Short mmCIF file of C-alpha atoms and ligand atoms in Angstrom, two decimals:
data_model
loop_
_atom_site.label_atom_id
_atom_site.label_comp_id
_atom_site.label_asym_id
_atom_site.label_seq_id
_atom_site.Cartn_x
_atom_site.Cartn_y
_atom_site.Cartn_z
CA UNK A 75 202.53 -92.80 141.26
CA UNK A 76 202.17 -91.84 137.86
CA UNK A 77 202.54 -88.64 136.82
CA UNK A 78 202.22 -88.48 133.09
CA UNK A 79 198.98 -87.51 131.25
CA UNK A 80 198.46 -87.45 127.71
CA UNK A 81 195.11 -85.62 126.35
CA UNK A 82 194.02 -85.08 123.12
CA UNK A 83 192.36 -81.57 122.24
CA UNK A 84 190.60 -80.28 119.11
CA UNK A 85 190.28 -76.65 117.70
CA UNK A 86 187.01 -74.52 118.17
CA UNK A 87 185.51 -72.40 115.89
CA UNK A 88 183.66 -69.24 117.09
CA UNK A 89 179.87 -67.91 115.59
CA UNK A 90 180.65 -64.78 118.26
CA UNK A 91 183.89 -63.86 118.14
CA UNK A 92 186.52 -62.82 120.58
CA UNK A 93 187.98 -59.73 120.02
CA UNK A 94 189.71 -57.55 122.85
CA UNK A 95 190.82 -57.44 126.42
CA UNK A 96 189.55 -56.14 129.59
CA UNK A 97 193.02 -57.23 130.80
CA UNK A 98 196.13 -59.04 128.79
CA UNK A 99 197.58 -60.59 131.54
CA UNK A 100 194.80 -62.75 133.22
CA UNK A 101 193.80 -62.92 129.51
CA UNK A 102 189.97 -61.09 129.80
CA UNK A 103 188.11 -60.44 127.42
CA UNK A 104 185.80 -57.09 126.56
CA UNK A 105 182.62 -59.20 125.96
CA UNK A 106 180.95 -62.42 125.60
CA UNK A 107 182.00 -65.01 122.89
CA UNK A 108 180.57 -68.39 121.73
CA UNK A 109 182.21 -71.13 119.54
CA UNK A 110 181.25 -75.26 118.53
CA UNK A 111 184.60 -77.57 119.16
CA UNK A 112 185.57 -79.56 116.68
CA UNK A 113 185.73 -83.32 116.16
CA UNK A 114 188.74 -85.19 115.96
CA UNK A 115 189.44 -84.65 112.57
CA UNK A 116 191.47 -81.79 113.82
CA UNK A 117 193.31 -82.55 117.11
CA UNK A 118 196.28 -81.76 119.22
CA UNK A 119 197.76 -84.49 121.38
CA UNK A 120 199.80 -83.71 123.95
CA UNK A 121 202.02 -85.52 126.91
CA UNK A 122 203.01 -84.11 130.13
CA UNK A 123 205.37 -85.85 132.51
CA UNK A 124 206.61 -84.54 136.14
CA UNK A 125 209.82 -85.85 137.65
CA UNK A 126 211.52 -84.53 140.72
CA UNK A 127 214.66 -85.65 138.03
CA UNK A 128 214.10 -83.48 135.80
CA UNK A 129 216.08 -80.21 135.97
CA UNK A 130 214.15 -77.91 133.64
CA UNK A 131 210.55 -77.21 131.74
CA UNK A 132 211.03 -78.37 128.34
CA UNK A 133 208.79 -78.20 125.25
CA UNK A 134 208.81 -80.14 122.14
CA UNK A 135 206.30 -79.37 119.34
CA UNK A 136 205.69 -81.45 116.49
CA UNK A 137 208.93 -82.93 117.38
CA UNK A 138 210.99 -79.45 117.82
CA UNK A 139 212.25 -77.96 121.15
CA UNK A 140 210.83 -74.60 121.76
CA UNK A 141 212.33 -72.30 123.78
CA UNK A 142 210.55 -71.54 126.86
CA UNK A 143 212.54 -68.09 128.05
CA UNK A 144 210.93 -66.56 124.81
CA UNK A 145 208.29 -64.19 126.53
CA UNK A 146 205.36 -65.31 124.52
CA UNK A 147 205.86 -68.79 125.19
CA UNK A 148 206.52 -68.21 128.71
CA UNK A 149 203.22 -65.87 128.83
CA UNK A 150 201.38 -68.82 127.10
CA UNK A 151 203.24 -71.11 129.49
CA UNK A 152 202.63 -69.78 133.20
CA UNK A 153 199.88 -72.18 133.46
CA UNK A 154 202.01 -74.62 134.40
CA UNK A 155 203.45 -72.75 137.26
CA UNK A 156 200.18 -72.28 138.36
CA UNK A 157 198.93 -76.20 138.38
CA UNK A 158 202.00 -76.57 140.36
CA UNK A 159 200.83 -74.50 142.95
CA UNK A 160 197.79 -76.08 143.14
CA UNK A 161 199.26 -79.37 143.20
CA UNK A 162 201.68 -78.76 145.94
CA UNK A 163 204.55 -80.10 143.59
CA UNK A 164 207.43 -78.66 142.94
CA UNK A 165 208.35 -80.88 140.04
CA UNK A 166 209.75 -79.46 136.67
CA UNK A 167 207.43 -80.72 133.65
CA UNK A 168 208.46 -82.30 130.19
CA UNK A 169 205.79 -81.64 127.22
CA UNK A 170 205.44 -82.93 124.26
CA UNK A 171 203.02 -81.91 121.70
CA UNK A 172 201.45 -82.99 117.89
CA UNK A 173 199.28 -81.35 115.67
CA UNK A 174 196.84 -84.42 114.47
CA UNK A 175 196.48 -82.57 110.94
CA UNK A 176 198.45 -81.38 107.83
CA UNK A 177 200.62 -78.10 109.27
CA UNK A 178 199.84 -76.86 105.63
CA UNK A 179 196.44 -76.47 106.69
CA UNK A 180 196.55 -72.90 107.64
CA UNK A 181 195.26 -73.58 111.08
CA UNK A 182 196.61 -72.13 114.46
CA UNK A 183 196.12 -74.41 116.59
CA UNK A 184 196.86 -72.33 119.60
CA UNK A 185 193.00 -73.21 121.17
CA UNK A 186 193.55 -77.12 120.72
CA UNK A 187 197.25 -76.65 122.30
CA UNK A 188 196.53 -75.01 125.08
CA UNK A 189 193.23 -76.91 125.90
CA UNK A 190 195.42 -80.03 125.59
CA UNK A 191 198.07 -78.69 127.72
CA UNK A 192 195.78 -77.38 130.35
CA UNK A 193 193.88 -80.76 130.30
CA UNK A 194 196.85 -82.86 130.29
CA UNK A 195 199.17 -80.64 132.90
CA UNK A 196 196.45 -80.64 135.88
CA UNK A 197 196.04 -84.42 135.28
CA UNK A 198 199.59 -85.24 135.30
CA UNK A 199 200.03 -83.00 138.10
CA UNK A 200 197.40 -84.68 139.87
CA UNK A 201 194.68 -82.33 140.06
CA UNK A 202 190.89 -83.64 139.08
CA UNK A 203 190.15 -80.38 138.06
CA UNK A 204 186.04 -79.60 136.60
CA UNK A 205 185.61 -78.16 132.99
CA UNK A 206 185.37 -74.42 134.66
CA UNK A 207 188.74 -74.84 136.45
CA UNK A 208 189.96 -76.02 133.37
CA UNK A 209 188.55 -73.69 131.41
CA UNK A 210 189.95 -70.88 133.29
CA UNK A 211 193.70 -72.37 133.23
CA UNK A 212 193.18 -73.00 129.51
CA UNK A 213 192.19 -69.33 129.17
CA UNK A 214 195.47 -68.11 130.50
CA UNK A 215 197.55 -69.68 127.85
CA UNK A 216 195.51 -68.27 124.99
CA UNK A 217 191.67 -66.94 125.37
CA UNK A 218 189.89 -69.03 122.44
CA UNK A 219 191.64 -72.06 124.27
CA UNK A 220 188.53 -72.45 127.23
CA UNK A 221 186.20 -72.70 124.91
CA UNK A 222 187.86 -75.80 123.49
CA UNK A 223 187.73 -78.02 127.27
CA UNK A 224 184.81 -78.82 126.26
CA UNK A 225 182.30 -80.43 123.68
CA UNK A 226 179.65 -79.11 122.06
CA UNK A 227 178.44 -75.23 122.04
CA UNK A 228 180.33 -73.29 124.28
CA UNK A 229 180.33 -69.75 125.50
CA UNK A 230 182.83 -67.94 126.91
CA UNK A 231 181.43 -65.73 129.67
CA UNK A 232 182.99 -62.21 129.75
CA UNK A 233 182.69 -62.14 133.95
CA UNK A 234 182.92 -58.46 135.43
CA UNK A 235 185.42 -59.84 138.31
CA UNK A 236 189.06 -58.19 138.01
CA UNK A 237 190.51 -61.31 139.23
CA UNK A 238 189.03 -63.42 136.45
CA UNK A 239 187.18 -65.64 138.42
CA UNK A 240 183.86 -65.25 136.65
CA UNK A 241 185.72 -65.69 132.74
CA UNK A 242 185.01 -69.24 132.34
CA UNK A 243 183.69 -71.31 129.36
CA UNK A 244 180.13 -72.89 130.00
CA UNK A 245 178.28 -75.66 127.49
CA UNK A 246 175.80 -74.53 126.34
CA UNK A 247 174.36 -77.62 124.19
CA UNK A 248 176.24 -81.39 123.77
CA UNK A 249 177.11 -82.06 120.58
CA UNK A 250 174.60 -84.59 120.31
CA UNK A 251 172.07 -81.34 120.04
CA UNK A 252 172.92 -80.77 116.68
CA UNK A 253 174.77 -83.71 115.12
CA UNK A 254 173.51 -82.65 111.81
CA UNK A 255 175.71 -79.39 112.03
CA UNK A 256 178.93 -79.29 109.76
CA UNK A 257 181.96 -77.20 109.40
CA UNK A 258 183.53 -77.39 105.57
CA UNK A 259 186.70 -75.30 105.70
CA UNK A 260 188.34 -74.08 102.91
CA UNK A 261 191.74 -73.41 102.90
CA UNK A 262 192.80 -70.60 101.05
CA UNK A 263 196.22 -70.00 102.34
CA UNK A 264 198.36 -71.88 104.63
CA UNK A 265 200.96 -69.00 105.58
CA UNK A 266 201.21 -67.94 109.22
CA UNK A 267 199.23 -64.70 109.45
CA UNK A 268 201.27 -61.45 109.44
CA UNK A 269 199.47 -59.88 112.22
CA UNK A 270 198.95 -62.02 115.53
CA UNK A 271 195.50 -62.38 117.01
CA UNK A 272 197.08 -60.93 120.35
CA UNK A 273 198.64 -57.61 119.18
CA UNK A 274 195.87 -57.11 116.54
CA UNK A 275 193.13 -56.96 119.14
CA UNK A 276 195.25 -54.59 121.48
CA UNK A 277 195.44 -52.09 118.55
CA UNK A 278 191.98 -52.52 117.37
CA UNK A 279 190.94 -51.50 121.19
CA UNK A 280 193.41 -48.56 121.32
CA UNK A 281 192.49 -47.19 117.78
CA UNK A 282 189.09 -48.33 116.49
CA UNK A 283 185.90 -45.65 116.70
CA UNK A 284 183.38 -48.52 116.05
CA UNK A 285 184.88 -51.04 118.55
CA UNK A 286 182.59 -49.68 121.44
CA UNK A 287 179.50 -50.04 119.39
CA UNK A 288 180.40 -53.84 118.89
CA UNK A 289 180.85 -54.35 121.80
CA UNK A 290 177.49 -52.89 123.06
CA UNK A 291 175.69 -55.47 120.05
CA UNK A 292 177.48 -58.42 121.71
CA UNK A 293 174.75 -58.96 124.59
CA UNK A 294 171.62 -58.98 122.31
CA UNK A 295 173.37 -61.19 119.34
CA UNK A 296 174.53 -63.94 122.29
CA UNK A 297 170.86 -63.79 123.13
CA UNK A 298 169.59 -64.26 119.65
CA UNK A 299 172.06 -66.79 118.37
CA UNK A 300 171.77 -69.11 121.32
CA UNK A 301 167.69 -68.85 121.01
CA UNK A 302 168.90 -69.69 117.22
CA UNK A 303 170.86 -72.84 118.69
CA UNK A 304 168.63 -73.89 121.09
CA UNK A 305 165.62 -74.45 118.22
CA UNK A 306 168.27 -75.43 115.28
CA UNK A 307 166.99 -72.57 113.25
CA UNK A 308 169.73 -72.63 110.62
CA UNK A 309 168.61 -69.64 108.50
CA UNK A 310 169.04 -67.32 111.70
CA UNK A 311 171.81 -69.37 112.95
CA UNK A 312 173.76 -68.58 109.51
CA UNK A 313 172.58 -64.93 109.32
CA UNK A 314 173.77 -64.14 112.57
CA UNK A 315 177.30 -66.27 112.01
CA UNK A 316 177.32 -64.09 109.29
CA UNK A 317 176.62 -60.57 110.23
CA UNK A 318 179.02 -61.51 113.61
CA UNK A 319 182.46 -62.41 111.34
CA UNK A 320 181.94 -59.18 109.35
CA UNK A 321 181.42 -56.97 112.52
CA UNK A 322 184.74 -58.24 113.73
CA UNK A 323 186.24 -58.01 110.31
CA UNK A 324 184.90 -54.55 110.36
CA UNK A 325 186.59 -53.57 113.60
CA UNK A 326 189.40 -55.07 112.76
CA UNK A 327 189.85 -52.63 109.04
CA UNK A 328 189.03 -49.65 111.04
CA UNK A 329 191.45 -50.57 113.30
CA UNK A 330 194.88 -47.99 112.50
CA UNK A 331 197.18 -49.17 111.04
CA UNK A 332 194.09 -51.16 109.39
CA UNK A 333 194.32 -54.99 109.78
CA UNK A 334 193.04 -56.90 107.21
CA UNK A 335 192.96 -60.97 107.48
CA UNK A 336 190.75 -61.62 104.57
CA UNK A 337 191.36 -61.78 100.76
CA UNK A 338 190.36 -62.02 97.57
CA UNK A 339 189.19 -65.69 97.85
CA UNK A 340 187.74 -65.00 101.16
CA UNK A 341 185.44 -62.54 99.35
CA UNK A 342 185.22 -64.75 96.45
CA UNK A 343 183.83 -67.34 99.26
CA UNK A 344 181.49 -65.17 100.07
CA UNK A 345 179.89 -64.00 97.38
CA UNK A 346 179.78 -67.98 96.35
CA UNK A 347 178.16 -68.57 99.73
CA UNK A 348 175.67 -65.52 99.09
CA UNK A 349 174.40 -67.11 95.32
CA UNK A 350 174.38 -70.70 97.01
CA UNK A 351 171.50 -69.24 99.62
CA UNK A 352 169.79 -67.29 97.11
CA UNK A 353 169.67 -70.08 95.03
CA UNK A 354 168.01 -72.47 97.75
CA UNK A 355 165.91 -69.62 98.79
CA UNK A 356 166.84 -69.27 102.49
CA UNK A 357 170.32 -69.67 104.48
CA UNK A 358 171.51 -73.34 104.39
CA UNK A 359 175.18 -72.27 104.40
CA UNK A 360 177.21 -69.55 106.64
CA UNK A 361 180.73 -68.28 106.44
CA UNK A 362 182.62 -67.72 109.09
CA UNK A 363 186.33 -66.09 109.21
CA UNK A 364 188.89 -65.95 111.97
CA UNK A 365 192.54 -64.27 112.37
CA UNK A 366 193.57 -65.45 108.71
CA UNK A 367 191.32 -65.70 105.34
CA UNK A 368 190.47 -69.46 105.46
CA UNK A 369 186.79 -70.04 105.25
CA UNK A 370 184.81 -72.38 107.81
CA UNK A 371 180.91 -72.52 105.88
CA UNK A 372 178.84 -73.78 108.64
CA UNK A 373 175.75 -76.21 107.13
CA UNK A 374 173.89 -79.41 107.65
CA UNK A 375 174.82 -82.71 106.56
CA UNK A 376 172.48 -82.72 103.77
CA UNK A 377 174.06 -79.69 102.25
CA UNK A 378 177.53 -80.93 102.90
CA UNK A 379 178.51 -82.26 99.64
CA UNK A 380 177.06 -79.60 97.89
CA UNK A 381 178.61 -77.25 99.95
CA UNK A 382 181.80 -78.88 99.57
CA UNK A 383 181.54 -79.03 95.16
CA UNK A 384 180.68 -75.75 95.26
CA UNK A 385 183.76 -74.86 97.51
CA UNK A 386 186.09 -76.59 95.33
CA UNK A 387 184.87 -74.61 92.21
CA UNK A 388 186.22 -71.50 93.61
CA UNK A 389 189.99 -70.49 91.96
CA UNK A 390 191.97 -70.53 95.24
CA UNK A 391 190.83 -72.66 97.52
CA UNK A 392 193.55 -75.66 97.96
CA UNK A 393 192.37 -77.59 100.44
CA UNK A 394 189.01 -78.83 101.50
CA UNK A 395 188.09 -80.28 105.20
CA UNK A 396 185.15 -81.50 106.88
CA UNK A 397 184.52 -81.72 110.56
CA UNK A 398 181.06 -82.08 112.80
CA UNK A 399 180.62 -80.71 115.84
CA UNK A 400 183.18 -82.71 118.91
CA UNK A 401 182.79 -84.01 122.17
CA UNK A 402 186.05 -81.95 124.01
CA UNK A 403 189.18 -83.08 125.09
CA UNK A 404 190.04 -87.04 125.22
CA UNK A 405 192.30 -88.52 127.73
CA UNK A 406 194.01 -91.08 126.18
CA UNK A 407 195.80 -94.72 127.88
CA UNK A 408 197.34 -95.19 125.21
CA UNK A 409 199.36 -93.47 122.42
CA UNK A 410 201.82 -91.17 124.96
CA UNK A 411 204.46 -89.02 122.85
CA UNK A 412 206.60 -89.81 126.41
CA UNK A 413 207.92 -92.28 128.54
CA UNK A 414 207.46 -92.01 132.30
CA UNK A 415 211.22 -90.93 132.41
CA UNK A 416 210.74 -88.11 129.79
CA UNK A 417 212.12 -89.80 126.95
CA UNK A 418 210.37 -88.88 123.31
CA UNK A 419 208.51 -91.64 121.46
CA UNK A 420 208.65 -90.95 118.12
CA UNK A 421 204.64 -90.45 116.32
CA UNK A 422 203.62 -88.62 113.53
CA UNK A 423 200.69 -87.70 111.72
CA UNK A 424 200.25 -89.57 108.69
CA UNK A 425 196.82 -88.04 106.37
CA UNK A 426 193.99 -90.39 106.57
CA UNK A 427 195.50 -91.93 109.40
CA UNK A 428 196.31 -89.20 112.37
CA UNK A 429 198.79 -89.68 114.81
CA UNK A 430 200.73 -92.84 114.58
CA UNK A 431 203.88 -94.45 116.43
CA UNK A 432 206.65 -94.38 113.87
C1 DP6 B 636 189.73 -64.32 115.85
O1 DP6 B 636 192.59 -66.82 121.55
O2 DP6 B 636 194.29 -66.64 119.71
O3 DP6 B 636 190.05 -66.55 116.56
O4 DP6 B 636 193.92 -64.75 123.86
O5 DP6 B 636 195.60 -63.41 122.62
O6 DP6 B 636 195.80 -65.91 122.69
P1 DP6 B 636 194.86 -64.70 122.69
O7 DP6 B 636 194.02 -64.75 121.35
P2 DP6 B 636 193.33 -65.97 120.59
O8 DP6 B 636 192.28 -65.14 119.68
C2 DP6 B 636 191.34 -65.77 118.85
C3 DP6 B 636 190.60 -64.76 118.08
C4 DP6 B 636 189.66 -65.29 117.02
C5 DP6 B 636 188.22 -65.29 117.51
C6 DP6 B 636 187.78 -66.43 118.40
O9 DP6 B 636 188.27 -67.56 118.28
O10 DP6 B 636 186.86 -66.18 119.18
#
């Protein structure tokens, strides 16, 4: 029997953001979050293999071997110890991983890896695991990460349980509910951010006065922004995304020592952003910022271009990409980064192409 898997994985992007732990090692979070995946013009592929030959784990990403004793790669990686439990096997595991866009991009692709990983693993292993059971594997390798084992608009339910059991990612609408929905990201730097999305949120819980009052809003805005969803209201869609990424961003400076992700083309964004909906007269375009001060300006299709030109006009911004709203993880026949016995074949991502054999 086979048991290689490969799975290809793509990034989401949250409109509620996750922000804080209930507990870091089962990876829980404080509150509620919500997010669209991507399509596959940003992906991760990824290739498991299990052979009773094999003498060790080992990790290769984007063609480098990582070492797995480092603790936070062995935190991200328990997962795998875990499938094997629940596959009976006692088989050691080679990966391999890609990023399917330019590394310059600025992009962690932690969610896509691990979605990929947990996807791919459990197959390989084989385990016919459903999107909650994946989502909650995917979850302990990095918390943004469930939300991306699936398509479409996904929350992230909180769950009271101490165990975890009730932290799992839920769709909440198929893609196909809103094909008209866009994400143009704007890249203003590509540098890995100085302050990790894990230790930040520790200190911002530990030190911030105004976390607990975020926290308390979370409820009422998952309310209001899925109503917002459900009807395709964009104007109180975008407010909301809006209002959400500062709260965080808020936290986040009143966190001590203060952490600050965005710049001075992330503001200039903004204030763009802000003149481009005054000028139309009502929202048709909503930032959105993450761990890092890259943009992602939710819109519609018909504003895209627009969007885009007036993106492009901004001093800073390098690079310019354009995704809809993605279907969740692929598993593919074809296109493995590994042979059956473990050995590499050789792809690479090639722009305007993705991921090729080489
Ligand atoms: C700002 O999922 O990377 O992107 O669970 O510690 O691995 P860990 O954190 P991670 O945090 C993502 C934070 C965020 C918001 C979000 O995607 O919801």
């Amino acid at each position: 029997m086979s048991m290689r898997a490969t799975v290809e994985a793509t990034p989401n992007i949250a409109v509620v953001k996750y922000w804080g732990k209930r507990d870091e090692t089962l990876i829980l979070p404080t509150h509620s979050s919500l997010s669209f995946t991507m399509d596959e013009t940003l992906c991760t592929r990824t290739t498991v293999v299990f052979s009773p030959k094999f003498r060790q784990d080992e990790l290769w990403l984007n063609g480098q071997q990582m070492d797995l004793q480092d603790k936070e790669t062995a935190e991200r990686f328990g997962m795998l110890e875990l499938i094997r439990k629940q596959a009976g096997i006692r088989h050691k595991a080679k990966i391999a991983s890609l990023n399917g866009f330019p590394t310059a991009a600025g992009f962690a692709s932690s969610a896509a890896g691990m979605a990929a990983l947990a996807c791919a693993a459990s197959k390989a292993a084989g385990l016919d695991l459903n999107a909650k059971d994946l989502s909650i594997l995917a979850r302990l390798g990095s918390g943004s990460a469930c939300r991306s084992v699936m398509g479409g608009c996904v929350e992230w339910k909180a769950g009271k349980k101490a165990d975890g059991s009730d932290s799992y990612a839920e769709q909440v609408a198929p893609a196909s509910h809103w094909p008209e929905l866009r994400n143009v990201i704007a890249v203003v730097d590509a540098k890995k951010k100085k302050v990790s999305s894990r230790s930040g949120m520790k200190q911002t819980i530990r030190t911030s006065a105004l976390y607990p009052a975020r926290v308390s809003y979370i409820p009422v805005l998952m309310r209001d922004i899925k109503a917002a969803i459900q009807s395709k209201d964009f104007p109180a869609f975008g407010e909301l995304t809006m209002r959400e990424a500062m709260n965080m961003h808020a936290v986040m400076l009143d966190t001590w020592p203060p952490i600050v992700y965005l710049n001075d083309y992330s503001k200039e964004i903004m204030y763009a952003v802000n003149e481009y909906n005054q000028a139309a007269g009502k929202i048709k375009a909503a930032y959105t910022f993450d761990a890092g001060p890259n943009a992602h300006v939710y819109t519609t299709d018909d504003q895209a271009a627009n969007v885009r030109k007036m993106l492009q006009s901004i001093d800073g911004v390098k690079k310019i990409i354009t995704c809809k709203v993605g279907n969740g993880p692929q598993y593919l026949k074809n296109g493995h980064l590994l042979e059956e016995d473990g050995t590499a074949i050789a792809h690479q991502y090639v722009e305007g192409k993705g991921i090729v054999k080489t």
